[in-house]
mmCIF file of C-alpha atoms and ligand atoms in Angstrom:
data_model
loop_
_atom_site.group_PDB
_atom_site.id
_atom_site.type_symbol
_atom_site.label_atom_id
_atom_site.label_comp_id
_atom_site.label_asym_id
_atom_site.label_seq_id
_atom_site.Cartn_x
_atom_site.Cartn_y
_atom_site.Cartn_z
ATOM 1 C CA MET B 1 -9.472 -5.940 7.243
ATOM 2 C CA VAL B 2 -12.792 -4.185 7.004
ATOM 3 C CA LEU B 3 -11.603 -1.189 5.017
ATOM 4 C CA SER B 4 -8.357 0.042 3.514
ATOM 5 C CA ILE B 5 -7.891 3.687 2.605
ATOM 6 C CA ALA B 6 -4.936 4.966 0.573
ATOM 7 C CA VAL B 7 -3.893 8.600 0.780
ATOM 8 C CA THR B 8 -2.343 9.444 -2.551
ATOM 9 C CA ASN B 9 -1.144 12.262 -4.812
ATOM 10 C CA GLN B 10 2.125 12.012 -6.709
ATOM 11 C CA LYS B 11 2.889 15.625 -5.826
ATOM 12 C CA GLY B 12 5.162 15.903 -2.808
ATOM 13 C CA GLY B 13 4.433 18.177 0.114
ATOM 14 C CA VAL B 14 0.645 18.258 -0.212
ATOM 15 C CA GLY B 15 -0.064 16.760 3.223
ATOM 16 C CA LYS B 16 -0.355 13.015 2.512
ATOM 17 C CA THR B 17 1.809 11.907 5.406
ATOM 18 C CA THR B 18 0.374 14.463 7.827
ATOM 19 C CA THR B 19 -3.089 13.241 6.883
ATOM 20 C CA CYS B 20 -2.182 9.563 7.358
ATOM 21 C CA ILE B 21 -0.604 10.109 10.768
ATOM 22 C CA ASN B 22 -3.481 12.164 12.094
ATOM 23 C CA LEU B 23 -6.302 10.191 10.494
ATOM 24 C CA ALA B 24 -4.826 6.987 11.925
ATOM 25 C CA ALA B 25 -4.457 8.526 15.395
ATOM 26 C CA GLU B 26 -7.957 10.007 15.391
ATOM 27 C CA LEU B 27 -9.655 6.835 14.183
ATOM 28 C CA GLY B 28 -7.756 5.045 16.952
ATOM 29 C CA ARG B 29 -9.115 7.514 19.497
ATOM 30 C CA LEU B 30 -12.608 6.950 18.128
ATOM 31 C CA GLY B 31 -12.224 3.309 19.118
ATOM 32 C CA TYR B 32 -11.292 1.683 15.816
ATOM 33 C CA SER B 33 -8.461 -0.775 15.481
ATOM 34 C CA VAL B 34 -6.190 0.968 12.971
ATOM 35 C CA LEU B 35 -3.235 -0.160 10.891
ATOM 36 C CA ALA B 36 -1.038 2.568 9.404
ATOM 37 C CA VAL B 37 0.899 1.322 6.360
ATOM 38 C CA ASP B 38 3.958 3.330 5.383
ATOM 39 C CA MET B 39 4.611 2.831 1.659
ATOM 40 C CA ASP B 40 7.024 5.765 1.379
ATOM 41 C CA PRO B 41 10.748 4.893 1.656
ATOM 42 C CA GLN B 42 11.245 8.248 3.413
ATOM 43 C CA GLY B 43 9.525 6.667 6.400
ATOM 44 C CA ASN B 44 7.968 9.934 7.560
ATOM 45 C CA CYS B 45 4.698 8.284 8.520
ATOM 46 C CA SER B 46 6.620 5.795 10.682
ATOM 47 C CA SER B 47 8.745 8.435 12.410
ATOM 48 C CA GLY B 48 5.759 10.775 12.778
ATOM 49 C CA LEU B 49 3.983 7.987 14.638
ATOM 50 C CA GLY B 50 6.946 7.623 16.956
ATOM 51 C CA ILE B 51 8.688 4.660 15.294
ATOM 52 C CA GLU B 52 12.236 5.532 14.220
ATOM 53 C CA ALA B 53 13.997 3.492 11.502
ATOM 54 C CA ASP B 54 16.698 2.372 14.003
ATOM 55 C CA ALA B 55 14.050 0.639 16.066
ATOM 56 C CA VAL B 56 12.604 -1.292 13.113
ATOM 57 C CA ASN B 57 13.715 -4.916 12.818
ATOM 58 C CA VAL B 58 11.340 -6.071 10.096
ATOM 59 C CA SER B 59 10.012 -3.479 7.656
ATOM 60 C CA LEU B 60 7.529 -3.448 4.807
ATOM 61 C CA TYR B 61 10.450 -4.054 2.439
ATOM 62 C CA ASP B 62 11.146 -7.366 4.163
ATOM 63 C CA VAL B 63 7.497 -8.317 3.758
ATOM 64 C CA LEU B 64 7.233 -7.345 0.084
ATOM 65 C CA LEU B 65 10.589 -8.736 -1.016
ATOM 66 C CA GLY B 66 12.434 -10.406 1.811
ATOM 67 C CA GLY B 67 10.176 -13.315 2.670
ATOM 68 C CA ALA B 68 9.153 -11.972 6.105
ATOM 69 C CA SER B 69 5.544 -12.452 7.160
ATOM 70 C CA ILE B 70 3.355 -9.381 7.533
ATOM 71 C CA GLN B 71 2.739 -10.302 11.196
ATOM 72 C CA GLU B 72 6.487 -10.067 11.875
ATOM 73 C CA ALA B 73 6.565 -6.468 10.623
ATOM 74 C CA LEU B 74 3.684 -5.161 12.743
ATOM 75 C CA VAL B 75 4.657 -2.754 15.498
ATOM 76 C CA ALA B 76 2.534 -1.179 18.200
ATOM 77 C CA THR B 77 2.658 2.623 18.418
ATOM 78 C CA PRO B 78 2.221 4.725 21.588
ATOM 79 C CA TRP B 79 -1.152 5.934 20.246
ATOM 80 C CA GLU B 80 -4.452 4.376 21.227
ATOM 81 C CA GLY B 81 -5.598 1.736 18.750
ATOM 82 C CA VAL B 82 -2.820 2.309 16.188
ATOM 83 C CA SER B 83 -0.386 -0.287 14.836
ATOM 84 C CA LEU B 84 2.116 0.306 12.061
ATOM 85 C CA LEU B 85 3.751 -1.463 9.137
ATOM 86 C CA PRO B 86 6.929 0.620 9.097
ATOM 87 C CA ALA B 87 9.009 1.735 6.123
ATOM 88 C CA THR B 88 12.751 2.131 6.066
ATOM 89 C CA ILE B 89 14.919 3.538 3.301
ATOM 90 C CA ASP B 90 15.460 0.084 1.741
ATOM 91 C CA LEU B 91 11.882 0.328 0.490
ATOM 92 C CA ALA B 92 13.334 2.669 -2.196
ATOM 93 C CA GLY B 93 14.927 -0.418 -3.760
ATOM 94 C CA ALA B 94 11.564 -2.164 -3.863
ATOM 95 C CA GLU B 95 10.426 0.159 -6.645
ATOM 96 C CA VAL B 96 12.968 -1.535 -8.944
ATOM 97 C CA GLU B 97 13.124 -4.994 -7.363
ATOM 98 C CA LEU B 98 9.375 -5.499 -7.497
ATOM 99 C CA ALA B 99 9.536 -5.110 -11.287
ATOM 100 C CA SER B 100 10.917 -8.612 -11.717
ATOM 101 C CA ILE B 101 8.562 -10.570 -9.463
ATOM 102 C CA ILE B 102 5.343 -12.322 -10.374
ATOM 103 C CA SER B 103 2.125 -10.410 -9.597
ATOM 104 C CA ARG B 104 4.195 -7.428 -8.626
ATOM 105 C CA GLU B 105 1.194 -5.068 -8.481
ATOM 106 C CA THR B 106 -0.791 -7.173 -6.012
ATOM 107 C CA CYS B 107 1.973 -7.891 -3.526
ATOM 108 C CA LEU B 108 0.742 -5.569 -0.753
ATOM 109 C CA ARG B 109 -2.887 -6.642 -1.183
ATOM 110 C CA ARG B 110 -2.004 -10.346 -0.891
ATOM 111 C CA HIS B 111 -0.060 -9.745 2.311
ATOM 112 C CA MET B 112 -2.674 -7.459 3.838
ATOM 113 C CA ALA B 113 -5.370 -10.054 3.157
ATOM 114 C CA LYS B 114 -3.705 -12.178 5.847
ATOM 115 C CA LEU B 115 -4.580 -9.613 8.535
ATOM 116 C CA ASP B 116 -8.075 -9.840 9.956
ATOM 117 C CA HIS B 117 -8.087 -8.029 13.283
ATOM 118 C CA TYR B 118 -8.049 -4.427 12.055
ATOM 119 C CA ASP B 119 -11.079 -2.278 11.306
ATOM 120 C CA VAL B 120 -9.228 0.033 8.960
ATOM 121 C CA ALA B 121 -5.865 0.472 7.247
ATOM 122 C CA ILE B 122 -4.494 3.867 6.250
ATOM 123 C CA ILE B 123 -1.846 3.638 3.516
ATOM 124 C CA ASP B 124 0.625 6.489 3.016
ATOM 125 C CA CYS B 125 1.873 6.686 -0.600
ATOM 126 C CA PRO B 126 5.208 7.981 -1.885
ATOM 127 C CA PRO B 127 5.285 11.036 -4.185
ATOM 128 C CA SER B 128 5.397 9.042 -7.427
ATOM 129 C CA LEU B 129 3.214 6.815 -9.575
ATOM 130 C CA GLY B 130 5.611 3.864 -9.491
ATOM 131 C CA LEU B 131 5.073 0.309 -8.293
ATOM 132 C CA LEU B 132 4.833 1.230 -4.608
ATOM 133 C CA THR B 133 1.922 3.558 -5.317
ATOM 134 C CA ILE B 134 0.361 0.995 -7.689
ATOM 135 C CA ASN B 135 0.554 -1.591 -4.893
ATOM 136 C CA ALA B 136 -1.213 0.836 -2.570
ATOM 137 C CA LEU B 137 -3.906 1.545 -5.194
ATOM 138 C CA VAL B 138 -4.482 -2.175 -5.684
ATOM 139 C CA ALA B 139 -4.706 -2.798 -1.928
ATOM 140 C CA ALA B 140 -7.121 0.096 -1.314
ATOM 141 C CA GLN B 141 -10.900 0.188 -1.319
ATOM 142 C CA LYS B 142 -11.076 3.951 -0.851
ATOM 143 C CA LEU B 143 -8.797 6.728 -2.062
ATOM 144 C CA ILE B 144 -8.292 10.107 -0.482
ATOM 145 C CA VAL B 145 -6.425 12.739 -2.501
ATOM 146 C CA PRO B 146 -5.098 15.687 -0.492
ATOM 147 C CA ILE B 147 -4.911 18.909 -2.475
ATOM 148 C CA GLN B 148 -2.911 21.871 -1.246
ATOM 149 C CA CYS B 149 -4.642 25.263 -1.450
ATOM 150 C CA GLU B 150 -1.751 26.772 -3.407
ATOM 151 C CA TYR B 151 -0.652 27.571 -6.958
ATOM 152 C CA TYR B 152 -0.810 24.557 -9.274
ATOM 153 C CA ALA B 153 -3.114 22.794 -6.815
ATOM 154 C CA LEU B 154 -4.633 20.588 -9.510
ATOM 155 C CA GLU B 155 -1.398 19.975 -11.379
ATOM 156 C CA GLY B 156 -0.930 16.248 -11.871
ATOM 157 C CA VAL B 157 -4.448 15.280 -10.820
ATOM 158 C CA GLY B 158 -5.297 14.341 -14.423
ATOM 159 C CA GLN B 159 -2.308 12.019 -14.572
ATOM 160 C CA LEU B 160 -3.274 10.522 -11.202
ATOM 161 C CA ALA B 161 -6.816 9.928 -12.490
ATOM 162 C CA ARG B 162 -5.439 8.111 -15.554
ATOM 163 C CA THR B 163 -3.293 5.838 -13.382
ATOM 164 C CA ILE B 164 -6.289 5.109 -11.159
ATOM 165 C CA GLY B 165 -8.256 4.279 -14.321
ATOM 166 C CA LEU B 166 -5.619 1.775 -15.470
ATOM 167 C CA VAL B 167 -5.539 0.088 -12.057
ATOM 168 C CA ARG B 168 -9.334 -0.035 -12.032
ATOM 169 C CA ASP B 169 -9.487 -1.655 -15.476
ATOM 170 C CA CYS B 170 -6.930 -4.338 -14.690
ATOM 171 C CA LEU B 171 -6.766 -5.007 -10.977
ATOM 172 C CA ASN B 172 -9.230 -3.218 -8.708
ATOM 173 C CA PRO B 173 -12.628 -2.727 -10.380
ATOM 174 C CA ASP B 174 -14.194 -0.402 -7.798
ATOM 175 C CA LEU B 175 -11.292 2.018 -7.499
ATOM 176 C CA SER B 176 -11.967 5.738 -7.809
ATOM 177 C CA ILE B 177 -11.167 8.981 -6.008
ATOM 178 C CA ASP B 178 -13.588 8.770 -3.090
ATOM 179 C CA GLY B 179 -12.484 11.773 -1.097
ATOM 180 C CA VAL B 180 -10.621 15.018 -1.713
ATOM 181 C CA LEU B 181 -9.117 16.817 1.263
ATOM 182 C CA LEU B 182 -8.176 20.483 0.981
ATOM 183 C CA THR B 183 -4.984 21.123 2.945
ATOM 184 C CA MET B 184 -2.767 24.030 4.031
ATOM 185 C CA PHE B 185 -5.558 26.541 3.653
ATOM 186 C CA ASP B 186 -4.564 30.113 4.453
ATOM 187 C CA SER B 187 -7.770 32.095 4.904
ATOM 188 C CA ARG B 188 -5.946 35.404 4.392
ATOM 189 C CA THR B 189 -5.131 34.756 0.757
ATOM 190 C CA ARG B 190 -7.520 35.203 -2.129
ATOM 191 C CA LEU B 191 -5.792 32.355 -3.927
ATOM 192 C CA ALA B 192 -6.637 29.825 -1.208
ATOM 193 C CA HIS B 193 -10.339 30.723 -1.429
ATOM 194 C CA ASP B 194 -10.189 30.413 -5.228
ATOM 195 C CA VAL B 195 -8.611 26.957 -4.997
ATOM 196 C CA VAL B 196 -11.305 25.775 -2.560
ATOM 197 C CA GLU B 197 -13.994 27.019 -4.922
ATOM 198 C CA GLU B 198 -12.395 25.449 -7.990
ATOM 199 C CA VAL B 199 -11.819 22.066 -6.299
ATOM 200 C CA ARG B 200 -15.401 21.969 -4.966
ATOM 201 C CA ARG B 201 -16.712 22.833 -8.428
ATOM 202 C CA GLN B 202 -14.630 20.141 -10.090
ATOM 203 C CA PHE B 203 -15.050 17.304 -7.537
ATOM 204 C CA GLY B 204 -18.401 18.124 -5.938
ATOM 205 C CA GLU B 205 -19.652 16.034 -3.028
ATOM 206 C CA ILE B 206 -16.536 13.924 -2.565
ATOM 207 C CA VAL B 207 -14.663 16.958 -1.221
ATOM 208 C CA PHE B 208 -14.639 16.755 2.581
ATOM 209 C CA SER B 209 -16.416 19.645 4.319
ATOM 210 C CA THR B 210 -13.479 20.049 6.673
ATOM 211 C CA VAL B 211 -10.638 22.103 5.238
ATOM 212 C CA ILE B 212 -7.248 21.696 6.933
ATOM 213 C CA PRO B 213 -5.729 25.107 7.712
ATOM 214 C CA ARG B 214 -2.067 25.938 7.442
ATOM 215 C CA ASN B 215 -1.041 25.582 11.068
ATOM 216 C CA VAL B 216 2.490 25.738 12.451
ATOM 217 C CA LYS B 217 1.674 23.157 15.152
ATOM 218 C CA LEU B 218 1.014 20.613 12.390
ATOM 219 C CA SER B 219 4.487 21.178 10.981
ATOM 220 C CA GLU B 220 6.085 20.939 14.451
ATOM 221 C CA ALA B 221 4.369 17.736 15.565
ATOM 222 C CA PRO B 222 6.557 15.337 13.479
ATOM 223 C CA SER B 223 9.713 16.548 15.198
ATOM 224 C CA TYR B 224 8.129 15.521 18.493
ATOM 225 C CA ALA B 225 7.075 12.228 16.835
ATOM 226 C CA LYS B 226 3.476 12.787 17.888
ATOM 227 C CA PRO B 227 0.116 13.049 16.139
ATOM 228 C CA ILE B 228 -1.282 16.560 16.449
ATOM 229 C CA THR B 229 -4.022 15.757 18.974
ATOM 230 C CA TYR B 230 -1.410 14.362 21.362
ATOM 231 C CA TYR B 231 1.080 17.163 20.679
ATOM 232 C CA GLU B 232 -1.201 20.229 20.772
ATOM 233 C CA PRO B 233 -4.861 19.264 21.150
ATOM 234 C CA ALA B 234 -6.116 22.854 21.280
ATOM 235 C CA SER B 235 -4.560 23.858 17.953
ATOM 236 C CA THR B 236 -6.662 24.532 14.861
ATOM 237 C CA GLY B 237 -4.694 21.765 13.164
ATOM 238 C CA ALA B 238 -5.796 19.231 15.783
ATOM 239 C CA GLN B 239 -9.403 20.376 15.697
ATOM 240 C CA SER B 240 -9.572 20.170 11.920
ATOM 241 C CA TYR B 241 -8.032 16.692 11.767
ATOM 242 C CA THR B 242 -10.516 15.546 14.420
ATOM 243 C CA LEU B 243 -13.414 16.822 12.329
ATOM 244 C CA PHE B 244 -12.015 15.358 9.123
ATOM 245 C CA SER B 245 -11.510 11.947 10.776
ATOM 246 C CA ARG B 246 -15.105 11.994 12.020
ATOM 247 C CA GLU B 247 -16.213 12.684 8.448
ATOM 248 C CA VAL B 248 -14.217 9.686 7.212
ATOM 249 C CA ALA B 249 -15.675 7.471 9.951
ATOM 250 C CA THR B 250 -19.203 8.680 9.229
ATOM 251 C CA ARG B 251 -18.868 8.144 5.488
ATOM 252 C CA TRP B 252 -17.108 4.806 5.438
ATOM 253 C CA LEU B 253 -17.045 3.241 8.912
ATOM 254 C CA HIS B 254 -20.676 3.757 9.891
ATOM 255 C CA LEU B 255 -19.890 6.101 12.763
ATOM 256 C CA LYS B 256 -23.103 7.537 14.118
ATOM 257 C CA THR B 257 -22.828 11.299 14.304
ATOM 258 C CA LYS B 258 -23.411 12.767 17.731
ATOM 259 C CA ARG B 259 -26.569 14.735 18.193
HETATM 260 P P1 LIG U 1 3.474 14.784 1.664
HETATM 261 O O1 LIG U 1 3.415 13.530 2.463
HETATM 262 O O2 LIG U 1 2.356 14.929 0.683
HETATM 263 O O3 LIG U 1 4.810 14.992 1.011
HETATM 264 P P2 LIG U 1 3.572 16.133 4.238
HETATM 265 O O4 LIG U 1 2.390 15.682 5.002
HETATM 266 O O5 LIG U 1 4.875 15.499 4.561
HETATM 267 O O6 LIG U 1 3.271 16.021 2.675
HETATM 268 O O7 LIG U 1 3.657 17.714 4.400
HETATM 269 C C1 LIG U 1 4.734 18.446 3.834
HETATM 270 C C2 LIG U 1 5.285 19.424 4.884
HETATM 271 O O8 LIG U 1 4.286 20.363 5.247
HETATM 272 C C3 LIG U 1 5.699 18.743 6.182
HETATM 273 O O9 LIG U 1 6.811 19.405 6.690
HETATM 274 C C4 LIG U 1 4.481 18.932 7.086
HETATM 275 O O10 LIG U 1 4.855 18.938 8.451
HETATM 276 C C5 LIG U 1 3.964 20.263 6.629
HETATM 277 N N1 LIG U 1 2.501 20.364 6.730
HETATM 278 C C6 LIG U 1 1.577 19.471 6.333
HETATM 279 N N2 LIG U 1 0.327 19.913 6.517
HETATM 280 C C7 LIG U 1 0.442 21.149 7.076
HETATM 281 C C8 LIG U 1 -0.478 22.159 7.494
HETATM 282 N N3 LIG U 1 -1.804 21.966 7.385
HETATM 283 N N4 LIG U 1 0.008 23.304 8.027
HETATM 284 C C9 LIG U 1 1.341 23.505 8.118
HETATM 285 N N5 LIG U 1 2.264 22.609 7.743
HETATM 286 C C10 LIG U 1 1.838 21.449 7.208
HETATM 287 MG MG1 LIG U 2 4.784 11.952 2.566
#
């Protein structure tokens, strides 16, 4: 694995899963070999990439706790360049079951280290700071935090930063918030502009230039089990996720920007 990127924020509904699905699909279209890792028991990243729980024989739960190999859990998706480590609802039990095993925080990292034919992994985190998220933070080299352009946008970010600090001190020395993505921007509201300004002031250069607009096509795409660029390529949602993914590839995967 050349690079692993976790998308994290313990707040629910901020666009983590949407970002993982569409970043994975776009990096795949750019020619990278991508592994999407679904660490949320809800399995929305898996279903959004077209892999329903019924079709999953070996899931991430089986890898973390059931003795299955990580290779057994890999599934191909219909999208160019994208494979998936799927989650099913039994992953919810892992939060508790992991507590009693040795090196419980490094479980995902140790398994992922066995994979060497991917350029990049995108890890979708659950909306909590429990052991599943800790495993993702330990396995990641880069962190992207999506922030919704709404009331209480920065609520919980301090707590997230403290957790990241603890993981950095004990288990992953280079860990920090490397990217902040503004999501669900509604240009008509004053509040959304204020949030953008405040987040850029607080986080500076790590905030991606691309802001993801609120776009109904983005909320429809999961029910068609498609990434946005395959579902509605002309939508503003698709265009913004394409630009954002190019930014990620330029920053961290040495993509040469087109002239
Ligand atoms: P999280 O994974 O952080 O809980 P999701 O990505 O699942 O957040 O997004 C929460 C809900 O909002 C989902 O129903 C999703 O389809 C929708 N959504 C996400 N991003 C956008 C957007 N930019 N515009 C409109 N709807 C969005
Ligand atoms: Mg999610």
